[in-house]
Amino acid sequence: MLAATRLALTLALAAGGQDAWHEPFPAHRVAGNVYYVGSKDLASYLITTSEGHILINSGFEKTVPLIRASVESLGFKMSDIKILLASHAHSDHVAGHALMKELTGAKVYVMRGDDTVIAQGGKGQYLYTTSRWQPCPVDRVLEDGAEVKLGDVTLTARLTPGHTRGCTTWTWPVQEKGKTYHVVVIGSPNVNPGFRLVDNKDYPEMAKDFAKTFEVLKSLRCDVFLGAHGGYYGMIEKYGRVKKEVGKNPFIDAEGYRSYVAQKEKAFRDALAATRETKVPGQAR
Ligand SMILES: [Zn+2]
């Protein structure tokens, strides 16, 4: 494909994606006690437990009312959200954290590397130096492998850096129809436009971090494939199949996970090779 055509296509896809950021989407059960409560593309997940709920991602401040409507449409209460987690410290996943904390009283847990960015309302981010939001106090700083327990549920936080320094992939087991399935919510494997993989004085270890991330992602057992954006795992298409494919759960997609990770690793390796040839890498979100 010609570079110009490819660029136009990338921009068109990115623009389409961002429209979907602020549109509501029907809340739905994913598997076991895991529910999708995000917008049409900004993924938020509610995990219900015997002692209250965990929420992953608040989106923007304007996403918070959409999440609230979704949570309530499922018959759950915002005040039962006890712990608020994040995929990574970019505005589209955490700018609503302060408002969400205020509404729910939830404790905010963040992976080391993203903790100060969230606490300082966006200050200290790599590349997006003018992106700011309401600072949100962080109650607990997590390390790679940290367990987040609430009631009968234990989530494991895996550090998957590169996209941000504290980018976090969440994994935990769920039960459905007497079987155990492993959920993986990918933090982000994406090399965004403008990311410098080599000779980067603001984030010198970026390429090494991405390489580490792909090793972690390839090592995880995944049955239920989820991510920080619905687009990672084809959320809209899979949701459309739920009612048509009775008795099946389209969100259980181990093969989809493996091929997505392989495709993203290739994109990273290609971007790294292109950077070394001093070409500009391009990869959405
Ligand atoms: Zn991001």
PDB file of C-alpha atoms and ligand atoms in Angstrom:
ATOM      1  CA  MET A   1       0.000   0.000   0.000  1.00  0.00           C
ATOM      2  CA  LEU A   2       1.208   3.531  -0.752  1.00  0.00           C
ATOM      3  CA  ALA A   3       2.350   5.436   2.331  1.00  0.00           C
ATOM      4  CA  ALA A   4      -0.155   8.243   1.662  1.00  0.00           C
ATOM      5  CA  THR A   5      -3.056   5.815   1.321  1.00  0.00           C
ATOM      6  CA  ARG A   6      -1.988   4.042   4.479  1.00  0.00           C
ATOM      7  CA  LEU A   7      -1.780   7.335   6.378  1.00  0.00           C
ATOM      8  CA  ALA A   8      -5.249   8.404   5.167  1.00  0.00           C
ATOM      9  CA  LEU A   9      -6.662   5.046   6.233  1.00  0.00           C
ATOM     10  CA  THR A  10      -4.990   5.261   9.654  1.00  0.00           C
ATOM     11  CA  LEU A  11      -6.391   8.753  10.220  1.00  0.00           C
ATOM     12  CA  ALA A  12      -9.877   7.697   9.104  1.00  0.00           C
ATOM     13  CA  LEU A  13      -9.805   4.728  11.482  1.00  0.00           C
ATOM     14  CA  ALA A  14      -8.540   6.887  14.340  1.00  0.00           C
ATOM     15  CA  ALA A  15     -11.281   9.488  13.716  1.00  0.00           C
ATOM     16  CA  GLY A  16     -13.982   6.809  13.634  1.00  0.00           C
ATOM     17  CA  GLY A  17     -12.642   5.399  16.888  1.00  0.00           C
ATOM     18  CA  GLN A  18     -12.772   8.727  18.668  1.00  0.00           C
ATOM     19  CA  ASP A  19     -16.422   9.364  17.711  1.00  0.00           C
ATOM     20  CA  ALA A  20     -17.244   6.080  19.380  1.00  0.00           C
ATOM     21  CA  TRP A  21     -15.462   7.187  22.566  1.00  0.00           C
ATOM     22  CA  HIS A  22     -18.388   9.346  23.663  1.00  0.00           C
ATOM     23  CA  GLU A  23     -21.342   7.278  22.471  1.00  0.00           C
ATOM     24  CA  PRO A  24     -23.261   5.112  24.924  1.00  0.00           C
ATOM     25  CA  PHE A  25     -23.300   1.350  24.462  1.00  0.00           C
ATOM     26  CA  PRO A  26     -25.574  -1.262  26.068  1.00  0.00           C
ATOM     27  CA  ALA A  27     -24.111  -2.658  29.293  1.00  0.00           C
ATOM     28  CA  HIS A  28     -23.724  -6.412  29.107  1.00  0.00           C
ATOM     29  CA  ARG A  29     -22.388  -9.420  30.919  1.00  0.00           C
ATOM     30  CA  VAL A  30     -19.087 -10.641  29.478  1.00  0.00           C
ATOM     31  CA  ALA A  31     -18.534 -13.831  31.472  1.00  0.00           C
ATOM     32  CA  GLY A  32     -19.145 -14.951  35.053  1.00  0.00           C
ATOM     33  CA  ASN A  33     -19.335 -11.851  37.253  1.00  0.00           C
ATOM     34  CA  VAL A  34     -17.699  -9.529  34.686  1.00  0.00           C
ATOM     35  CA  TYR A  35     -19.753  -6.812  32.970  1.00  0.00           C
ATOM     36  CA  TYR A  36     -18.975  -4.287  30.232  1.00  0.00           C
ATOM     37  CA  VAL A  37     -20.087  -0.816  31.421  1.00  0.00           C
ATOM     38  CA  GLY A  38     -18.053   1.429  29.106  1.00  0.00           C
ATOM     39  CA  SER A  39     -18.945   3.608  26.119  1.00  0.00           C
ATOM     40  CA  LYS A  40     -18.953   2.368  22.523  1.00  0.00           C
ATOM     41  CA  ASP A  41     -15.147   2.188  22.527  1.00  0.00           C
ATOM     42  CA  LEU A  42     -13.800   3.257  25.934  1.00  0.00           C
ATOM     43  CA  ALA A  43     -13.918   0.012  27.852  1.00  0.00           C
ATOM     44  CA  SER A  44     -14.857  -0.071  31.533  1.00  0.00           C
ATOM     45  CA  TYR A  45     -15.444  -3.338  33.359  1.00  0.00           C
ATOM     46  CA  LEU A  46     -17.468  -3.973  36.502  1.00  0.00           C
ATOM     47  CA  ILE A  47     -16.456  -7.059  38.481  1.00  0.00           C
ATOM     48  CA  THR A  48     -19.028  -7.923  41.119  1.00  0.00           C
ATOM     49  CA  THR A  49     -17.944  -9.689  44.310  1.00  0.00           C
ATOM     50  CA  SER A  50     -19.450 -10.815  47.619  1.00  0.00           C
ATOM     51  CA  GLU A  51     -18.107  -7.615  49.253  1.00  0.00           C
ATOM     52  CA  GLY A  52     -18.886  -4.948  46.649  1.00  0.00           C
ATOM     53  CA  HIS A  53     -17.537  -4.238  43.184  1.00  0.00           C
ATOM     54  CA  ILE A  54     -14.328  -3.438  41.343  1.00  0.00           C
ATOM     55  CA  LEU A  55     -14.313  -1.032  38.371  1.00  0.00           C
ATOM     56  CA  ILE A  56     -11.552  -0.932  35.756  1.00  0.00           C
ATOM     57  CA  ASN A  57     -11.281   2.462  33.951  1.00  0.00           C
ATOM     58  CA  SER A  58     -13.317   5.646  34.402  1.00  0.00           C
ATOM     59  CA  GLY A  59     -12.856   7.073  30.884  1.00  0.00           C
ATOM     60  CA  PHE A  60     -13.106  10.857  30.599  1.00  0.00           C
ATOM     61  CA  GLU A  61     -15.194  12.924  33.049  1.00  0.00           C
ATOM     62  CA  LYS A  62     -17.961  12.887  30.417  1.00  0.00           C
ATOM     63  CA  THR A  63     -17.793   9.070  30.285  1.00  0.00           C
ATOM     64  CA  VAL A  64     -18.639   8.791  34.000  1.00  0.00           C
ATOM     65  CA  PRO A  65     -22.416   9.438  33.531  1.00  0.00           C
ATOM     66  CA  LEU A  66     -22.456   6.784  30.761  1.00  0.00           C
ATOM     67  CA  ILE A  67     -20.758   4.292  33.105  1.00  0.00           C
ATOM     68  CA  ARG A  68     -23.205   5.190  35.865  1.00  0.00           C
ATOM     69  CA  ALA A  69     -26.196   4.587  33.564  1.00  0.00           C
ATOM     70  CA  SER A  70     -24.669   1.247  32.511  1.00  0.00           C
ATOM     71  CA  VAL A  71     -23.995   0.104  36.085  1.00  0.00           C
ATOM     72  CA  GLU A  72     -27.538   1.036  37.156  1.00  0.00           C
ATOM     73  CA  SER A  73     -29.113  -0.550  34.058  1.00  0.00           C
ATOM     74  CA  LEU A  74     -27.649  -3.863  35.243  1.00  0.00           C
ATOM     75  CA  GLY A  75     -29.257  -3.371  38.669  1.00  0.00           C
ATOM     76  CA  PHE A  76     -26.020  -2.541  40.503  1.00  0.00           C
ATOM     77  CA  LYS A  77     -25.257   0.461  42.705  1.00  0.00           C
ATOM     78  CA  MET A  78     -22.428   2.941  42.154  1.00  0.00           C
ATOM     79  CA  SER A  79     -21.950   3.142  45.935  1.00  0.00           C
ATOM     80  CA  ASP A  80     -21.029  -0.579  45.922  1.00  0.00           C
ATOM     81  CA  ILE A  81     -17.909   0.144  43.815  1.00  0.00           C
ATOM     82  CA  LYS A  82     -15.128  -0.234  46.395  1.00  0.00           C
ATOM     83  CA  ILE A  83     -12.000  -0.311  44.225  1.00  0.00           C
ATOM     84  CA  LEU A  84     -11.172   1.699  41.082  1.00  0.00           C
ATOM     85  CA  LEU A  85      -8.406   0.403  38.795  1.00  0.00           C
ATOM     86  CA  ALA A  86      -6.915   1.539  35.480  1.00  0.00           C
ATOM     87  CA  SER A  87      -5.507   0.183  32.232  1.00  0.00           C
ATOM     88  CA  HIS A  88      -3.026   3.047  31.892  1.00  0.00           C
ATOM     89  CA  ALA A  89      -2.575   6.739  32.691  1.00  0.00           C
ATOM     90  CA  HIS A  90      -3.901   8.332  29.511  1.00  0.00           C
ATOM     91  CA  SER A  91      -6.861  10.712  29.621  1.00  0.00           C
ATOM     92  CA  ASP A  92      -9.263   8.333  27.828  1.00  0.00           C
ATOM     93  CA  HIS A  93      -9.044   5.807  30.690  1.00  0.00           C
ATOM     94  CA  VAL A  94      -8.392   7.843  33.853  1.00  0.00           C
ATOM     95  CA  ALA A  95      -9.444  11.497  33.414  1.00  0.00           C
ATOM     96  CA  GLY A  96     -12.738  10.560  35.106  1.00  0.00           C
ATOM     97  CA  HIS A  97     -11.013   8.938  38.103  1.00  0.00           C
ATOM     98  CA  ALA A  98     -11.401  11.892  40.511  1.00  0.00           C
ATOM     99  CA  LEU A  99     -15.120  12.218  39.697  1.00  0.00           C
ATOM    100  CA  MET A 100     -15.642   8.455  39.935  1.00  0.00           C
ATOM    101  CA  LYS A 101     -13.869   8.349  43.302  1.00  0.00           C
ATOM    102  CA  GLU A 102     -16.020  11.214  44.552  1.00  0.00           C
ATOM    103  CA  LEU A 103     -19.256   9.514  43.365  1.00  0.00           C
ATOM    104  CA  THR A 104     -18.472   6.055  44.729  1.00  0.00           C
ATOM    105  CA  GLY A 105     -15.980   6.559  47.567  1.00  0.00           C
ATOM    106  CA  ALA A 106     -13.850   3.835  45.941  1.00  0.00           C
ATOM    107  CA  LYS A 107     -10.171   3.350  46.768  1.00  0.00           C
ATOM    108  CA  VAL A 108      -7.891   4.000  43.799  1.00  0.00           C
ATOM    109  CA  TYR A 109      -5.088   1.488  43.106  1.00  0.00           C
ATOM    110  CA  VAL A 110      -2.490   2.277  40.433  1.00  0.00           C
ATOM    111  CA  MET A 111       0.607   0.512  39.097  1.00  0.00           C
ATOM    112  CA  ARG A 112       3.921   2.178  39.924  1.00  0.00           C
ATOM    113  CA  GLY A 113       4.948   4.296  36.945  1.00  0.00           C
ATOM    114  CA  ASP A 114       1.414   5.586  36.343  1.00  0.00           C
ATOM    115  CA  ASP A 115       0.686   6.542  39.975  1.00  0.00           C
ATOM    116  CA  THR A 116       2.146  10.053  39.983  1.00  0.00           C
ATOM    117  CA  VAL A 117       0.611  10.872  36.575  1.00  0.00           C
ATOM    118  CA  ILE A 118      -2.883  10.075  37.918  1.00  0.00           C
ATOM    119  CA  ALA A 119      -2.213  11.808  41.256  1.00  0.00           C
ATOM    120  CA  GLN A 120      -0.984  14.926  39.391  1.00  0.00           C
ATOM    121  CA  GLY A 121      -3.820  15.010  36.863  1.00  0.00           C
ATOM    122  CA  GLY A 122      -1.798  14.083  33.783  1.00  0.00           C
ATOM    123  CA  LYS A 123       1.452  15.878  34.610  1.00  0.00           C
ATOM    124  CA  GLY A 124       4.549  13.821  33.871  1.00  0.00           C
ATOM    125  CA  GLN A 125       3.155  11.876  30.913  1.00  0.00           C
ATOM    126  CA  TYR A 126       5.456  10.953  28.081  1.00  0.00           C
ATOM    127  CA  LEU A 127       4.629  12.845  24.840  1.00  0.00           C
ATOM    128  CA  TYR A 128       1.172  14.174  25.857  1.00  0.00           C
ATOM    129  CA  THR A 129       2.701  17.013  27.836  1.00  0.00           C
ATOM    130  CA  THR A 130      -0.329  19.325  27.614  1.00  0.00           C
ATOM    131  CA  SER A 131      -2.962  16.701  28.483  1.00  0.00           C
ATOM    132  CA  ARG A 132      -4.420  17.496  31.921  1.00  0.00           C
ATOM    133  CA  TRP A 133      -7.320  16.298  34.046  1.00  0.00           C
ATOM    134  CA  GLN A 134      -8.608  16.500  37.623  1.00  0.00           C
ATOM    135  CA  PRO A 135      -5.877  15.065  39.899  1.00  0.00           C
ATOM    136  CA  CYS A 136      -6.996  11.928  41.738  1.00  0.00           C
ATOM    137  CA  PRO A 137      -5.508  10.736  45.051  1.00  0.00           C
ATOM    138  CA  VAL A 138      -3.980   7.252  44.810  1.00  0.00           C
ATOM    139  CA  ASP A 139      -4.686   4.999  47.804  1.00  0.00           C
ATOM    140  CA  ARG A 140      -2.349   2.132  46.919  1.00  0.00           C
ATOM    141  CA  VAL A 141       0.609   1.861  44.546  1.00  0.00           C
ATOM    142  CA  LEU A 142       0.901  -1.581  42.927  1.00  0.00           C
ATOM    143  CA  GLU A 143       3.945  -3.543  41.785  1.00  0.00           C
ATOM    144  CA  ASP A 144       4.075  -6.155  39.009  1.00  0.00           C
ATOM    145  CA  GLY A 145       2.207  -9.251  40.157  1.00  0.00           C
ATOM    146  CA  ALA A 146       0.266  -7.465  42.916  1.00  0.00           C
ATOM    147  CA  GLU A 147      -3.022  -9.034  43.930  1.00  0.00           C
ATOM    148  CA  VAL A 148      -6.161  -6.967  44.355  1.00  0.00           C
ATOM    149  CA  LYS A 149      -8.631  -8.826  46.565  1.00  0.00           C
ATOM    150  CA  LEU A 150     -12.243  -8.005  47.232  1.00  0.00           C
ATOM    151  CA  GLY A 151     -14.627 -10.569  48.673  1.00  0.00           C
ATOM    152  CA  ASP A 152     -14.328 -13.804  46.704  1.00  0.00           C
ATOM    153  CA  VAL A 153     -12.412 -12.251  43.774  1.00  0.00           C
ATOM    154  CA  THR A 154      -8.640 -11.788  43.308  1.00  0.00           C
ATOM    155  CA  LEU A 155      -7.270  -9.855  40.335  1.00  0.00           C
ATOM    156  CA  THR A 156      -3.583  -9.918  39.405  1.00  0.00           C
ATOM    157  CA  ALA A 157      -1.902  -6.761  38.081  1.00  0.00           C
ATOM    158  CA  ARG A 158       0.772  -7.369  35.429  1.00  0.00           C
ATOM    159  CA  LEU A 159       3.086  -4.537  34.497  1.00  0.00           C
ATOM    160  CA  THR A 160       2.999  -4.244  30.679  1.00  0.00           C
ATOM    161  CA  PRO A 161       4.924  -0.995  30.083  1.00  0.00           C
ATOM    162  CA  GLY A 162       5.843   0.881  26.916  1.00  0.00           C
ATOM    163  CA  HIS A 163       2.522   2.521  26.059  1.00  0.00           C
ATOM    164  CA  THR A 164       2.891   4.162  29.498  1.00  0.00           C
ATOM    165  CA  ARG A 165       5.416   3.385  32.226  1.00  0.00           C
ATOM    166  CA  GLY A 166       2.801   1.792  34.473  1.00  0.00           C
ATOM    167  CA  CYS A 167       0.549   0.295  31.804  1.00  0.00           C
ATOM    168  CA  THR A 168      -1.308  -2.576  33.463  1.00  0.00           C
ATOM    169  CA  THR A 169      -2.804  -5.797  32.143  1.00  0.00           C
ATOM    170  CA  TRP A 170      -5.374  -7.313  34.495  1.00  0.00           C
ATOM    171  CA  THR A 171      -5.970 -11.021  34.772  1.00  0.00           C
ATOM    172  CA  TRP A 172      -8.186 -13.213  36.975  1.00  0.00           C
ATOM    173  CA  PRO A 173     -10.252 -16.392  36.866  1.00  0.00           C
ATOM    174  CA  VAL A 174     -14.042 -16.383  36.449  1.00  0.00           C
ATOM    175  CA  GLN A 175     -16.541 -19.196  36.780  1.00  0.00           C
ATOM    176  CA  GLU A 176     -19.191 -19.848  34.187  1.00  0.00           C
ATOM    177  CA  LYS A 177     -21.427 -22.916  33.969  1.00  0.00           C
ATOM    178  CA  GLY A 178     -19.145 -24.801  36.348  1.00  0.00           C
ATOM    179  CA  LYS A 179     -15.980 -24.055  34.383  1.00  0.00           C
ATOM    180  CA  THR A 180     -13.080 -21.703  35.143  1.00  0.00           C
ATOM    181  CA  TYR A 181     -12.003 -19.219  32.490  1.00  0.00           C
ATOM    182  CA  HIS A 182      -9.045 -16.835  32.589  1.00  0.00           C
ATOM    183  CA  VAL A 183      -9.861 -13.204  31.820  1.00  0.00           C
ATOM    184  CA  VAL A 184      -7.185 -10.888  30.403  1.00  0.00           C
ATOM    185  CA  VAL A 185      -7.762  -7.123  30.033  1.00  0.00           C
ATOM    186  CA  ILE A 186      -4.849  -5.861  27.905  1.00  0.00           C
ATOM    187  CA  GLY A 187      -3.558  -2.459  29.099  1.00  0.00           C
ATOM    188  CA  SER A 188      -2.357  -1.398  25.617  1.00  0.00           C
ATOM    189  CA  PRO A 189       0.224  -2.886  23.269  1.00  0.00           C
ATOM    190  CA  ASN A 190       0.119   0.110  20.924  1.00  0.00           C
ATOM    191  CA  VAL A 191       2.993   2.255  19.656  1.00  0.00           C
ATOM    192  CA  ASN A 192       1.138   5.543  19.226  1.00  0.00           C
ATOM    193  CA  PRO A 193       1.910   8.086  16.495  1.00  0.00           C
ATOM    194  CA  GLY A 194       4.815  10.190  17.718  1.00  0.00           C
ATOM    195  CA  PHE A 195       6.244   7.591  20.135  1.00  0.00           C
ATOM    196  CA  ARG A 196      10.039   7.466  19.738  1.00  0.00           C
ATOM    197  CA  LEU A 197      11.264   3.909  20.170  1.00  0.00           C
ATOM    198  CA  VAL A 198      14.954   4.832  19.882  1.00  0.00           C
ATOM    199  CA  ASP A 199      16.988   7.860  21.043  1.00  0.00           C
ATOM    200  CA  ASN A 200      14.142   8.883  23.323  1.00  0.00           C
ATOM    201  CA  LYS A 201      15.492  11.120  26.075  1.00  0.00           C
ATOM    202  CA  ASP A 202      12.116  11.349  27.860  1.00  0.00           C
ATOM    203  CA  TYR A 203      11.513   7.580  27.902  1.00  0.00           C
ATOM    204  CA  PRO A 204      14.866   5.905  27.063  1.00  0.00           C
ATOM    205  CA  GLU A 205      13.713   2.364  27.978  1.00  0.00           C
ATOM    206  CA  MET A 206      10.550   2.473  25.838  1.00  0.00           C
ATOM    207  CA  ALA A 207      11.550  -0.186  23.263  1.00  0.00           C
ATOM    208  CA  LYS A 208      12.832  -2.508  26.003  1.00  0.00           C
ATOM    209  CA  ASP A 209       9.552  -2.023  27.883  1.00  0.00           C
ATOM    210  CA  PHE A 210       7.427  -2.903  24.836  1.00  0.00           C
ATOM    211  CA  ALA A 211       9.561  -6.025  24.245  1.00  0.00           C
ATOM    212  CA  LYS A 212       8.993  -7.055  27.872  1.00  0.00           C
ATOM    213  CA  THR A 213       5.257  -6.425  27.496  1.00  0.00           C
ATOM    214  CA  PHE A 214       4.962  -8.832  24.583  1.00  0.00           C
ATOM    215  CA  GLU A 215       6.802 -11.515  26.578  1.00  0.00           C
ATOM    216  CA  VAL A 216       4.302 -11.046  29.429  1.00  0.00           C
ATOM    217  CA  LEU A 217       1.254 -11.028  27.115  1.00  0.00           C
ATOM    218  CA  LYS A 218       2.431 -14.198  25.353  1.00  0.00           C
ATOM    219  CA  SER A 219       2.949 -15.917  28.726  1.00  0.00           C
ATOM    220  CA  LEU A 220      -0.563 -15.261  30.020  1.00  0.00           C
ATOM    221  CA  ARG A 221      -3.291 -17.826  29.802  1.00  0.00           C
ATOM    222  CA  CYS A 222      -6.289 -16.124  28.215  1.00  0.00           C
ATOM    223  CA  ASP A 223      -9.783 -17.475  27.598  1.00  0.00           C
ATOM    224  CA  VAL A 224     -11.809 -14.263  27.882  1.00  0.00           C
ATOM    225  CA  PHE A 225     -10.039 -11.642  25.739  1.00  0.00           C
ATOM    226  CA  LEU A 226     -10.674  -7.999  26.773  1.00  0.00           C
ATOM    227  CA  GLY A 227      -8.811  -4.679  26.558  1.00  0.00           C
ATOM    228  CA  ALA A 228      -8.745  -0.972  27.359  1.00  0.00           C
ATOM    229  CA  HIS A 229     -10.682  -0.210  24.160  1.00  0.00           C
ATOM    230  CA  GLY A 230     -13.511  -2.376  22.843  1.00  0.00           C
ATOM    231  CA  GLY A 231     -11.786  -2.251  19.466  1.00  0.00           C
ATOM    232  CA  TYR A 232      -8.903  -4.407  20.751  1.00  0.00           C
ATOM    233  CA  TYR A 233     -11.117  -7.475  20.910  1.00  0.00           C
ATOM    234  CA  GLY A 234     -13.928  -6.675  18.470  1.00  0.00           C
ATOM    235  CA  MET A 235     -16.386  -5.881  21.267  1.00  0.00           C
ATOM    236  CA  ILE A 236     -19.205  -4.572  19.034  1.00  0.00           C
ATOM    237  CA  GLU A 237     -19.063  -7.536  16.667  1.00  0.00           C
ATOM    238  CA  LYS A 238     -18.907 -10.050  19.536  1.00  0.00           C
ATOM    239  CA  TYR A 239     -21.771  -8.338  21.379  1.00  0.00           C
ATOM    240  CA  GLY A 240     -23.828  -8.679  18.192  1.00  0.00           C
ATOM    241  CA  ARG A 241     -23.238 -12.441  18.247  1.00  0.00           C
ATOM    242  CA  VAL A 242     -24.384 -12.959  21.866  1.00  0.00           C
ATOM    243  CA  LYS A 243     -28.099 -13.260  21.069  1.00  0.00           C
ATOM    244  CA  LYS A 244     -27.600 -15.081  17.752  1.00  0.00           C
ATOM    245  CA  GLU A 245     -25.317 -17.807  19.063  1.00  0.00           C
ATOM    246  CA  VAL A 246     -27.385 -19.288  21.858  1.00  0.00           C
ATOM    247  CA  GLY A 247     -25.366 -21.370  24.302  1.00  0.00           C
ATOM    248  CA  LYS A 248     -22.051 -19.882  23.125  1.00  0.00           C
ATOM    249  CA  ASN A 249     -20.037 -17.034  24.626  1.00  0.00           C
ATOM    250  CA  PRO A 250     -18.252 -15.066  21.858  1.00  0.00           C
ATOM    251  CA  PHE A 251     -16.097 -13.268  24.457  1.00  0.00           C
ATOM    252  CA  ILE A 252     -14.347 -16.577  25.149  1.00  0.00           C
ATOM    253  CA  ASP A 253     -11.754 -16.244  22.415  1.00  0.00           C
ATOM    254  CA  ALA A 254      -8.297 -17.659  23.203  1.00  0.00           C
ATOM    255  CA  GLU A 255      -7.358 -17.741  19.515  1.00  0.00           C
ATOM    256  CA  GLY A 256      -8.415 -14.097  19.024  1.00  0.00           C
ATOM    257  CA  TYR A 257      -6.142 -13.123  21.929  1.00  0.00           C
ATOM    258  CA  ARG A 258      -3.141 -14.987  20.516  1.00  0.00           C
ATOM    259  CA  SER A 259      -3.532 -13.534  17.038  1.00  0.00           C
ATOM    260  CA  TYR A 260      -4.099  -9.988  18.381  1.00  0.00           C
ATOM    261  CA  VAL A 261      -0.918 -10.153  20.489  1.00  0.00           C
ATOM    262  CA  ALA A 262       1.064 -11.568  17.533  1.00  0.00           C
ATOM    263  CA  GLN A 263      -0.250  -8.832  15.225  1.00  0.00           C
ATOM    264  CA  LYS A 264       0.603  -6.094  17.747  1.00  0.00           C
ATOM    265  CA  GLU A 265       4.071  -7.510  18.374  1.00  0.00           C
ATOM    266  CA  LYS A 266       4.698  -7.447  14.627  1.00  0.00           C
ATOM    267  CA  ALA A 267       3.481  -3.832  14.489  1.00  0.00           C
ATOM    268  CA  PHE A 268       5.937  -2.962  17.279  1.00  0.00           C
ATOM    269  CA  ARG A 269       8.845  -4.777  15.577  1.00  0.00           C
ATOM    270  CA  ASP A 270       7.990  -3.064  12.260  1.00  0.00           C
ATOM    271  CA  ALA A 271       7.785   0.352  13.946  1.00  0.00           C
ATOM    272  CA  LEU A 272      11.133  -0.276  15.644  1.00  0.00           C
ATOM    273  CA  ALA A 273      12.768  -1.285  12.342  1.00  0.00           C
ATOM    274  CA  ALA A 274      11.212   1.751  10.602  1.00  0.00           C
ATOM    275  CA  THR A 275      12.480   4.072  13.369  1.00  0.00           C
ATOM    276  CA  ARG A 276      15.959   2.651  12.964  1.00  0.00           C
ATOM    277  CA  GLU A 277      15.719   3.547   9.292  1.00  0.00           C
ATOM    278  CA  THR A 278      14.637   7.019  10.532  1.00  0.00           C
ATOM    279  CA  LYS A 279      11.151   6.631   9.084  1.00  0.00           C
ATOM    280  CA  VAL A 280       8.113   7.723  11.067  1.00  0.00           C
ATOM    281  CA  PRO A 281       6.172   4.880  12.714  1.00  0.00           C
ATOM    282  CA  GLY A 282       2.386   5.005  12.608  1.00  0.00           C
ATOM    283  CA  GLN A 283       0.036   2.953  14.730  1.00  0.00           C
ATOM    284  CA  ALA A 284      -3.329   3.995  16.090  1.00  0.00           C
ATOM    285  CA  ARG A 285      -4.075   4.601  19.795  1.00  0.00           C
TER     286      ARG A 285
HETATM  287 ZN    ZN B   1      -3.347   5.097  25.725  1.00  0.00          ZN
END
